[in-house]
Amino acid sequence: MAADTLFHRITDYANRADPYPLYAELRAERVARQEDGSYLVGTYHEIEELLHDPRISSDRRNRSVPDETLGGEEGLAPSFIGLDDPEHHRLRGLAMRSFGPPHTPGRIDALQDEIAGIVTDLIAGFRGRDRIDIVDDFAYPLPVTVICRLLGVPTEDEPQFRGWSDTIVAGFDPTPGDDPVERQRAGAEARKAMGLYLGGLAEKRRAKPADDMLSAFVSGDGTDGQLTPLEIMTTSVLLLIAGHETTVNLITNGVLTLLRHPDQLDRLRGDPTLMPVAVEELLRYEPPVQLLPQRTPLADIEVAGVTVPKGAPLILMLASGNRDPERFRDPDRFDPAREDNQHLGFGSGIHSCFGAPLARLETQIALTGLLRHLGNPRLTEDPPPYRRSPVLRGPRHLVIEVDQG
């Protein structure tokens, strides 16, 4: 089978509900060259090695061919996930200073009660209803509320962010048949609008700081350097998008997977202490980020016997690697007690997911709360309608029926 045909099938909307048979075809080829000069990698060990290879760039400006798989960043500088060291290290370190160790080691753990309170309030809104959309009624409002509070975004402005976010994420979808120029233009405009808004909020915090990340960005002590106003905008946009988009899908994929495995749902309901391990298995079994399209070799490299030339687009299929039988025993089986689960759900290497600790915590609390309070939950449609994105995969809606308590 021609590799470009396989890639088009992978990115086609019709295969969003179950792309895993196509990933098995990709693993059989190990490295698949496409007619446009890009390369797909679908095996675990090769992906893991590439994620730690200093010859692999995350800066798309190093590509030797036009890049039509990614949304543009016109109007704002690239965020740190699109840069290489040492600039990536500098910007990520400055952002992490107000997000986690060593400067603020307790920030995420301190959110447990607040997250639990948001979950409780959202579930309280289900009272009197026998149909619930897990996405719109729960999985979206939870993480967007958390990340907005962390950054310092007023609650009343959160709906505006959903519109911007949806447009930005659409700009990252390598979907055959659309107009990449228009898609990238719209994504760039939304990203710029969000950046200007967040930059304006940060400037207000300079004069009147609060206990939020935007205040920390503008009032740091400067011993490790400081973010410029433009860097504050790009970093804030990244954190807000990454801080909720992946978690929405992780929670929704988790609910769907558990409803498809009622024995495991009952097991977790009876023993909530298993939830942290179960979330790791969800990250392997149904990862919210299916692929990384933004990698490029800085020199000719060999991957599984195939020479990938300098500057070629390199697409790492994380979800395929997570189902690789050469790494995981019985990989197509959902096992919430799986051991030795070094999955690729949050990537690996220097670009491993910045917000992984927060996403894990939110998902553990969210799923535990849902299992405790939802009476006899059941799907109304399987498969549900999926988002069009082959990069960020999850149902657009997940409507369930529940018994009245």
CSV table of C-alpha atoms in Angstrom, one decimal:
chain,number,residue,atom,x,y,z
A,1,MET,CA,0.0,0.0,0.0
A,2,ALA,CA,1.3,3.4,-0.9
A,3,ALA,CA,2.4,5.3,2.2
A,4,ASP,CA,0.6,8.5,1.2
A,5,THR,CA,-2.6,6.5,0.9
A,6,LEU,CA,-2.2,5.3,4.4
A,7,PHE,CA,-1.5,8.8,5.7
A,8,HIS,CA,-4.6,10.1,4.0
A,9,ARG,CA,-6.7,7.3,5.5
A,10,ILE,CA,-5.2,8.1,9.0
A,11,THR,CA,-6.1,11.8,8.6
A,12,ASP,CA,-9.5,11.2,7.0
A,13,TYR,CA,-12.4,12.0,9.3
A,14,ALA,CA,-14.1,8.7,8.6
A,15,ASN,CA,-11.4,7.0,10.5
A,16,ARG,CA,-11.5,9.1,13.6
A,17,ALA,CA,-13.7,6.6,15.5
A,18,ASP,CA,-11.1,3.8,15.2
A,19,PRO,CA,-7.7,4.7,13.7
A,20,TYR,CA,-5.9,1.8,15.4
A,21,PRO,CA,-6.1,-0.8,12.5
A,22,LEU,CA,-4.4,1.8,10.4
A,23,TYR,CA,-1.7,2.3,13.0
A,24,ALA,CA,-1.1,-1.4,12.8
A,25,GLU,CA,-0.5,-1.1,9.1
A,26,LEU,CA,1.9,1.7,9.8
A,27,ARG,CA,3.8,-0.3,12.3
A,28,ALA,CA,4.2,-3.1,9.8
A,29,GLU,CA,6.1,-0.6,7.6
A,30,ARG,CA,7.9,0.9,10.6
A,31,VAL,CA,8.8,4.1,8.7
A,32,ALA,CA,6.5,5.1,5.8
A,33,ARG,CA,7.6,7.7,3.3
A,34,GLN,CA,4.9,9.8,1.6
A,35,GLU,CA,4.8,11.3,-1.8
A,36,ASP,CA,5.1,14.8,-0.4
A,37,GLY,CA,8.5,13.9,1.2
A,38,SER,CA,7.4,13.5,4.8
A,39,TYR,CA,8.0,10.4,6.9
A,40,LEU,CA,5.7,8.6,9.3
A,41,VAL,CA,7.1,6.7,12.3
A,42,GLY,CA,4.7,4.3,14.2
A,43,THR,CA,6.8,2.0,16.3
A,44,TYR,CA,7.4,2.6,20.0
A,45,HIS,CA,11.2,2.2,20.2
A,46,GLU,CA,11.9,4.3,17.2
A,47,ILE,CA,9.6,7.1,18.4
A,48,GLU,CA,11.1,7.0,21.9
A,49,GLU,CA,14.6,7.3,20.4
A,50,LEU,CA,13.7,10.1,18.1
A,51,LEU,CA,12.1,12.1,21.0
A,52,HIS,CA,15.5,12.0,22.7
A,53,ASP,CA,17.7,12.6,19.7
A,54,PRO,CA,19.4,16.0,19.7
A,55,ARG,CA,19.5,15.9,15.9
A,56,ILE,CA,15.7,16.1,15.7
A,57,SER,CA,14.3,19.7,15.7
A,58,SER,CA,10.9,20.9,16.8
A,59,ASP,CA,11.4,24.2,14.9
A,60,ARG,CA,9.4,23.9,11.7
A,61,ARG,CA,11.6,26.7,10.2
A,62,ASN,CA,14.2,24.0,9.7
A,63,ARG,CA,12.1,22.1,7.2
A,64,SER,CA,13.2,22.0,3.6
A,65,VAL,CA,9.7,21.7,2.2
A,66,PRO,CA,6.6,23.8,2.7
A,67,ASP,CA,4.8,22.9,5.9
A,68,GLU,CA,1.0,22.5,5.3
A,69,THR,CA,0.3,20.4,8.3
A,70,LEU,CA,0.6,23.1,10.9
A,71,GLY,CA,-1.3,26.2,11.8
A,72,GLY,CA,0.7,29.4,11.3
A,73,GLU,CA,2.1,31.5,14.1
A,74,GLU,CA,2.1,34.8,12.2
A,75,GLY,CA,1.7,37.8,14.4
A,76,LEU,CA,3.3,36.1,17.4
A,77,ALA,CA,6.7,34.6,18.0
A,78,PRO,CA,6.9,30.7,18.1
A,79,SER,CA,6.0,29.3,21.5
A,80,PHE,CA,8.6,27.2,23.3
A,81,ILE,CA,7.2,23.9,22.0
A,82,GLY,CA,8.2,25.0,18.5
A,83,LEU,CA,11.8,25.9,19.5
A,84,ASP,CA,15.0,24.0,20.2
A,85,ASP,CA,17.5,24.4,23.0
A,86,PRO,CA,18.9,26.6,24.2
A,87,GLU,CA,15.9,29.0,23.6
A,88,HIS,CA,13.4,26.3,24.3
A,89,HIS,CA,15.1,25.6,27.7
A,90,ARG,CA,15.1,29.3,28.6
A,91,LEU,CA,11.5,29.9,27.9
A,92,ARG,CA,10.2,26.6,29.3
A,93,GLY,CA,12.2,27.2,32.5
A,94,LEU,CA,10.8,30.7,32.9
A,95,ALA,CA,7.3,29.4,32.5
A,96,MET,CA,7.8,26.5,34.8
A,97,ARG,CA,9.1,28.9,37.5
A,98,SER,CA,5.5,29.9,38.3
A,99,PHE,CA,4.0,26.5,37.6
A,100,GLY,CA,6.0,23.8,39.4
A,101,PRO,CA,9.3,22.8,41.0
A,102,PRO,CA,11.8,24.0,42.0
A,103,HIS,CA,10.3,27.5,42.4
A,104,THR,CA,6.7,26.7,43.1
A,105,PRO,CA,6.7,22.9,44.0
A,106,GLY,CA,3.3,22.9,45.6
A,107,ARG,CA,1.2,24.8,43.1
A,108,ILE,CA,-0.4,21.7,41.4
A,109,ASP,CA,-1.0,19.8,44.6
A,110,ALA,CA,-2.6,22.8,46.2
A,111,LEU,CA,-5.2,22.7,43.4
A,112,GLN,CA,-6.7,19.4,44.5
A,113,ASP,CA,-9.4,20.9,46.7
A,114,GLU,CA,-10.3,23.6,44.1
A,115,ILE,CA,-10.5,21.0,41.3
A,116,ALA,CA,-12.6,18.7,43.5
A,117,GLY,CA,-14.9,21.7,44.2
A,118,ILE,CA,-15.4,22.5,40.5
A,119,VAL,CA,-16.1,18.8,39.8
A,120,THR,CA,-18.7,18.7,42.6
A,121,ASP,CA,-20.4,21.9,41.3
A,122,LEU,CA,-20.5,20.5,37.7
A,123,ILE,CA,-22.0,17.2,38.8
A,124,ALA,CA,-24.5,19.1,40.9
A,125,GLY,CA,-25.7,20.6,37.7
A,126,PHE,CA,-26.7,17.2,36.4
A,127,ARG,CA,-29.5,16.9,39.0
A,128,GLY,CA,-32.9,16.3,37.5
A,129,ARG,CA,-31.4,15.3,34.1
A,130,ASP,CA,-31.3,11.9,32.5
A,131,ARG,CA,-29.1,12.9,29.6
A,132,ILE,CA,-25.7,14.5,29.9
A,133,ASP,CA,-23.2,15.6,27.3
A,134,ILE,CA,-19.9,14.7,29.0
A,135,VAL,CA,-18.0,17.1,26.7
A,136,ASP,CA,-20.1,20.3,27.0
A,137,ASP,CA,-21.4,19.7,30.5
A,138,PHE,CA,-18.3,18.5,32.2
A,139,ALA,CA,-15.0,17.7,30.3
A,140,TYR,CA,-14.7,21.2,28.7
A,141,PRO,CA,-15.7,23.5,31.6
A,142,LEU,CA,-13.5,21.7,34.2
A,143,PRO,CA,-10.0,22.2,32.7
A,144,VAL,CA,-10.8,25.6,31.1
A,145,THR,CA,-12.0,26.9,34.4
A,146,VAL,CA,-8.8,25.5,36.1
A,147,ILE,CA,-6.4,26.9,33.6
A,148,CYS,CA,-8.1,30.3,33.4
A,149,ARG,CA,-7.9,30.6,37.2
A,150,LEU,CA,-4.3,29.6,37.2
A,151,LEU,CA,-3.5,32.3,34.6
A,152,GLY,CA,-5.8,34.9,36.1
A,153,VAL,CA,-8.5,35.1,33.3
A,154,PRO,CA,-11.8,36.5,34.5
A,155,THR,CA,-14.6,33.9,34.5
A,156,GLU,CA,-16.8,36.0,32.3
A,157,ASP,CA,-14.2,35.9,29.5
A,158,GLU,CA,-14.0,32.1,29.3
A,159,PRO,CA,-16.6,31.7,26.5
A,160,GLN,CA,-14.5,34.0,24.3
A,161,PHE,CA,-11.6,31.6,24.8
A,162,ARG,CA,-13.5,28.6,23.5
A,163,GLY,CA,-14.0,30.3,20.2
A,164,TRP,CA,-10.4,31.3,19.9
A,165,SER,CA,-9.2,27.9,21.0
A,166,ASP,CA,-11.4,25.9,18.6
A,167,THR,CA,-10.1,28.0,15.7
A,168,ILE,CA,-6.4,27.7,16.8
A,169,VAL,CA,-6.7,23.9,17.2
A,170,ALA,CA,-8.4,23.6,13.8
A,171,GLY,CA,-5.3,25.3,12.4
A,172,PHE,CA,-3.2,22.4,13.5
A,173,ASP,CA,-5.2,19.7,11.7
A,174,PRO,CA,-3.4,18.2,8.7
A,175,THR,CA,-6.8,17.4,7.1
A,176,PRO,CA,-6.6,16.5,3.4
A,177,GLY,CA,-9.0,18.4,1.1
A,178,ASP,CA,-9.3,21.7,3.0
A,179,ASP,CA,-7.7,25.0,2.2
A,180,PRO,CA,-4.5,25.1,4.3
A,181,VAL,CA,-3.9,28.8,3.6
A,182,GLU,CA,-7.3,29.8,5.0
A,183,ARG,CA,-7.0,27.3,7.9
A,184,GLN,CA,-3.7,28.7,8.9
A,185,ARG,CA,-4.8,32.3,8.4
A,186,ALA,CA,-7.8,31.8,10.7
A,187,GLY,CA,-5.6,30.0,13.3
A,188,ALA,CA,-3.0,32.8,13.3
A,189,GLU,CA,-5.6,35.5,13.7
A,190,ALA,CA,-7.2,33.7,16.6
A,191,ARG,CA,-3.9,33.1,18.2
A,192,LYS,CA,-2.9,36.8,17.9
A,193,ALA,CA,-6.2,38.0,19.3
A,194,MET,CA,-5.8,35.7,22.3
A,195,GLY,CA,-2.2,36.7,22.8
A,196,LEU,CA,-3.1,40.4,22.7
A,197,TYR,CA,-5.8,39.9,25.3
A,198,LEU,CA,-3.6,37.9,27.6
A,199,GLY,CA,-0.7,40.4,27.1
A,200,GLY,CA,-3.1,43.1,28.2
A,201,LEU,CA,-4.1,41.2,31.3
A,202,ALA,CA,-0.5,40.7,32.2
A,203,GLU,CA,0.2,44.4,31.9
A,204,LYS,CA,-2.6,45.1,34.3
A,205,ARG,CA,-1.1,42.6,36.8
A,206,ARG,CA,2.2,44.5,36.6
A,207,ALA,CA,0.6,47.4,38.5
A,208,LYS,CA,-1.7,45.3,40.6
A,209,PRO,CA,-0.4,41.7,41.0
A,210,ALA,CA,-2.5,38.8,42.2
A,211,ASP,CA,-1.8,35.2,43.0
A,212,ASP,CA,-1.8,33.9,39.4
A,213,MET,CA,0.7,33.0,36.7
A,214,LEU,CA,0.3,36.2,34.7
A,215,SER,CA,1.3,38.2,37.7
A,216,ALA,CA,4.3,35.9,38.2
A,217,PHE,CA,5.3,36.4,34.5
A,218,VAL,CA,5.5,40.1,34.9
A,219,SER,CA,6.9,40.4,38.5
A,220,GLY,CA,9.6,37.8,38.6
A,221,ASP,CA,12.9,38.7,40.4
A,222,GLY,CA,14.9,38.5,37.2
A,223,THR,CA,17.6,36.2,38.6
A,224,ASP,CA,16.9,33.7,35.8
A,225,GLY,CA,15.9,36.4,33.3
A,226,GLN,CA,12.4,37.5,32.5
A,227,LEU,CA,9.9,36.9,29.8
A,228,THR,CA,9.5,39.8,27.3
A,229,PRO,CA,6.0,41.1,26.7
A,230,LEU,CA,5.8,39.2,23.4
A,231,GLU,CA,7.1,36.0,25.1
A,232,ILE,CA,4.4,36.4,27.8
A,233,MET,CA,1.8,36.5,25.1
A,234,THR,CA,3.0,33.4,23.3
A,235,THR,CA,3.6,31.4,26.5
A,236,SER,CA,0.2,32.3,27.9
A,237,VAL,CA,-1.6,31.3,24.7
A,238,LEU,CA,0.3,28.0,24.7
A,239,LEU,CA,-0.5,27.3,28.4
A,240,LEU,CA,-4.2,28.1,27.9
A,241,ILE,CA,-4.6,26.0,24.8
A,242,ALA,CA,-2.5,23.1,26.0
A,243,GLY,CA,-3.9,23.4,29.5
A,244,HIS,CA,-7.4,22.4,28.5
A,245,GLU,CA,-7.5,20.9,25.0
A,246,THR,CA,-5.7,17.7,25.8
A,247,THR,CA,-7.5,17.3,29.2
A,248,VAL,CA,-10.9,17.7,27.6
A,249,ASN,CA,-10.1,14.7,25.3
A,250,LEU,CA,-8.4,12.7,28.1
A,251,ILE,CA,-11.5,12.9,30.3
A,252,THR,CA,-13.9,12.3,27.5
A,253,ASN,CA,-11.9,9.3,26.1
A,254,GLY,CA,-11.7,8.0,29.6
A,255,VAL,CA,-15.5,8.1,30.2
A,256,LEU,CA,-16.0,6.4,26.8
A,257,THR,CA,-13.5,3.7,27.4
A,258,LEU,CA,-14.9,2.9,30.8
A,259,LEU,CA,-18.4,2.7,29.5
A,260,ARG,CA,-17.2,0.3,26.9
A,261,HIS,CA,-15.6,-1.8,29.7
A,262,PRO,CA,-18.3,-2.0,32.4
A,263,ASP,CA,-16.3,-4.6,34.4
A,264,GLN,CA,-13.4,-2.2,34.7
A,265,LEU,CA,-15.8,0.7,35.5
A,266,ASP,CA,-17.2,-1.3,38.4
A,267,ARG,CA,-13.7,-2.2,39.5
A,268,LEU,CA,-12.6,1.4,39.7
A,269,ARG,CA,-15.9,2.5,41.3
A,270,GLY,CA,-15.2,-0.1,44.0
A,271,ASP,CA,-11.6,0.8,44.5
A,272,PRO,CA,-10.9,4.5,43.6
A,273,THR,CA,-7.2,4.1,44.7
A,274,LEU,CA,-6.6,2.4,41.3
A,275,MET,CA,-7.5,5.6,39.5
A,276,PRO,CA,-4.0,7.0,39.1
A,277,VAL,CA,-2.8,3.8,37.4
A,278,ALA,CA,-6.0,3.7,35.3
A,279,VAL,CA,-5.3,7.2,34.0
A,280,GLU,CA,-1.9,6.1,32.9
A,281,GLU,CA,-3.5,3.2,31.0
A,282,LEU,CA,-6.0,5.6,29.4
A,283,LEU,CA,-3.0,7.8,28.3
A,284,ARG,CA,-1.6,4.7,26.6
A,285,TYR,CA,-4.8,3.1,25.3
A,286,GLU,CA,-6.6,6.3,24.1
A,287,PRO,CA,-4.1,9.2,24.1
A,288,PRO,CA,-5.6,12.6,23.5
A,289,VAL,CA,-2.5,13.6,21.4
A,290,GLN,CA,-2.3,11.0,18.6
A,291,LEU,CA,0.7,12.3,16.7
A,292,LEU,CA,3.4,14.9,16.7
A,293,PRO,CA,3.6,16.5,13.3
A,294,GLN,CA,6.3,19.1,14.1
A,295,ARG,CA,9.7,17.3,14.0
A,296,THR,CA,12.5,17.7,11.5
A,297,PRO,CA,16.0,16.1,11.2
A,298,LEU,CA,18.9,18.5,11.3
A,299,ALA,CA,21.0,16.0,9.4
A,300,ASP,CA,20.4,12.8,7.4
A,301,ILE,CA,19.4,10.1,9.9
A,302,GLU,CA,18.6,6.4,9.8
A,303,VAL,CA,15.4,5.2,11.3
A,304,ALA,CA,14.7,1.5,11.2
A,305,GLY,CA,16.9,1.1,8.1
A,306,VAL,CA,15.3,4.0,6.3
A,307,THR,CA,17.3,7.2,5.6
A,308,VAL,CA,15.3,10.3,6.5
A,309,PRO,CA,17.0,13.3,4.9
A,310,LYS,CA,17.8,16.6,6.6
A,311,GLY,CA,14.9,19.0,6.6
A,312,ALA,CA,12.2,16.4,5.8
A,313,PRO,CA,8.9,16.6,7.8
A,314,LEU,CA,8.9,13.8,10.4
A,315,ILE,CA,5.6,12.8,11.9
A,316,LEU,CA,5.7,10.7,15.1
A,317,MET,CA,2.6,8.6,15.6
A,318,LEU,CA,2.4,8.4,19.4
A,319,ALA,CA,-0.9,6.5,19.5
A,320,SER,CA,0.6,3.9,17.2
A,321,GLY,CA,3.6,3.5,19.4
A,322,ASN,CA,1.3,3.1,22.4
A,323,ARG,CA,-0.2,0.0,20.8
A,324,ASP,CA,3.1,-1.5,19.7
A,325,PRO,CA,3.2,-5.3,20.6
A,326,GLU,CA,7.0,-5.1,20.7
A,327,ARG,CA,6.7,-2.9,23.7
A,328,PHE,CA,3.4,-3.7,25.4
A,329,ARG,CA,1.8,-7.1,26.1
A,330,ASP,CA,-1.6,-7.5,24.6
A,331,PRO,CA,-1.6,-3.8,23.6
A,332,ASP,CA,-5.2,-3.6,22.3
A,333,ARG,CA,-6.5,-4.7,25.7
A,334,PHE,CA,-7.5,-1.9,28.2
A,335,ASP,CA,-6.0,-2.9,31.5
A,336,PRO,CA,-6.4,-0.2,34.2
A,337,ALA,CA,-3.9,-2.1,36.5
A,338,ARG,CA,-1.2,-2.5,33.8
A,339,GLU,CA,2.3,-2.5,35.1
A,340,ASP,CA,5.5,-1.2,33.3
A,341,ASN,CA,3.4,1.4,31.4
A,342,GLN,CA,5.9,3.8,30.0
A,343,HIS,CA,3.5,5.2,27.4
A,344,LEU,CA,4.0,8.1,25.0
A,345,GLY,CA,0.8,9.8,26.0
A,346,PHE,CA,2.6,12.9,27.1
A,347,GLY,CA,5.5,12.5,24.7
A,348,SER,CA,9.1,12.2,26.1
A,349,GLY,CA,12.4,14.0,26.2
A,350,ILE,CA,12.9,17.7,26.5
A,351,HIS,CA,9.5,18.5,25.0
A,352,SER,CA,7.5,16.2,27.2
A,353,CYS,CA,4.1,17.7,28.2
A,354,PHE,CA,4.6,20.8,30.4
A,355,GLY,CA,1.2,20.4,32.0
A,356,ALA,CA,1.2,16.6,32.5
A,357,PRO,CA,1.0,16.8,36.3
A,358,LEU,CA,-2.1,19.0,36.1
A,359,ALA,CA,-3.8,16.9,33.4
A,360,ARG,CA,-3.2,13.8,35.5
A,361,LEU,CA,-4.7,15.4,38.6
A,362,GLU,CA,-7.7,16.8,36.9
A,363,THR,CA,-8.5,13.5,35.2
A,364,GLN,CA,-8.1,11.4,38.3
A,365,ILE,CA,-10.5,13.7,40.3
A,366,ALA,CA,-12.9,14.1,37.4
A,367,LEU,CA,-13.3,10.3,36.7
A,368,THR,CA,-13.5,9.5,40.4
A,369,GLY,CA,-16.3,12.0,40.9
A,370,LEU,CA,-18.2,10.8,37.9
A,371,LEU,CA,-18.0,7.2,38.8
A,372,ARG,CA,-19.2,8.0,42.4
A,373,HIS,CA,-22.2,10.1,41.4
A,374,LEU,CA,-23.5,8.9,38.0
A,375,GLY,CA,-26.2,6.2,38.3
A,376,ASN,CA,-26.0,3.5,35.7
A,377,PRO,CA,-24.4,5.6,33.0
A,378,ARG,CA,-24.8,4.3,29.4
A,379,LEU,CA,-24.0,5.5,25.9
A,380,THR,CA,-26.7,6.8,23.6
A,381,GLU,CA,-24.4,6.5,20.5
A,382,ASP,CA,-21.4,4.3,19.9
A,383,PRO,CA,-19.2,5.4,18.3
A,384,PRO,CA,-20.0,9.0,19.1
A,385,PRO,CA,-19.2,11.9,16.7
A,386,TYR,CA,-15.5,12.6,16.8
A,387,ARG,CA,-13.6,15.9,16.3
A,388,ARG,CA,-12.1,16.3,12.9
A,389,SER,CA,-8.6,16.6,14.3
A,390,PRO,CA,-6.2,13.6,13.7
A,391,VAL,CA,-3.7,15.3,16.1
A,392,LEU,CA,-6.0,15.9,19.1
A,393,ARG,CA,-8.4,13.0,19.1
A,394,GLY,CA,-11.6,12.8,21.1
A,395,PRO,CA,-15.4,12.8,20.7
A,396,ARG,CA,-17.0,16.2,19.9
A,397,HIS,CA,-20.0,15.1,22.0
A,398,LEU,CA,-20.4,12.2,24.3
A,399,VAL,CA,-24.1,12.0,25.3
A,400,ILE,CA,-24.9,9.5,28.0
A,401,GLU,CA,-28.1,8.5,29.8
A,402,VAL,CA,-28.2,8.1,33.6
A,403,ASP,CA,-30.7,6.9,36.1
A,404,GLN,CA,-32.1,9.5,38.4
A,405,GLY,CA,-30.7,9.3,41.9
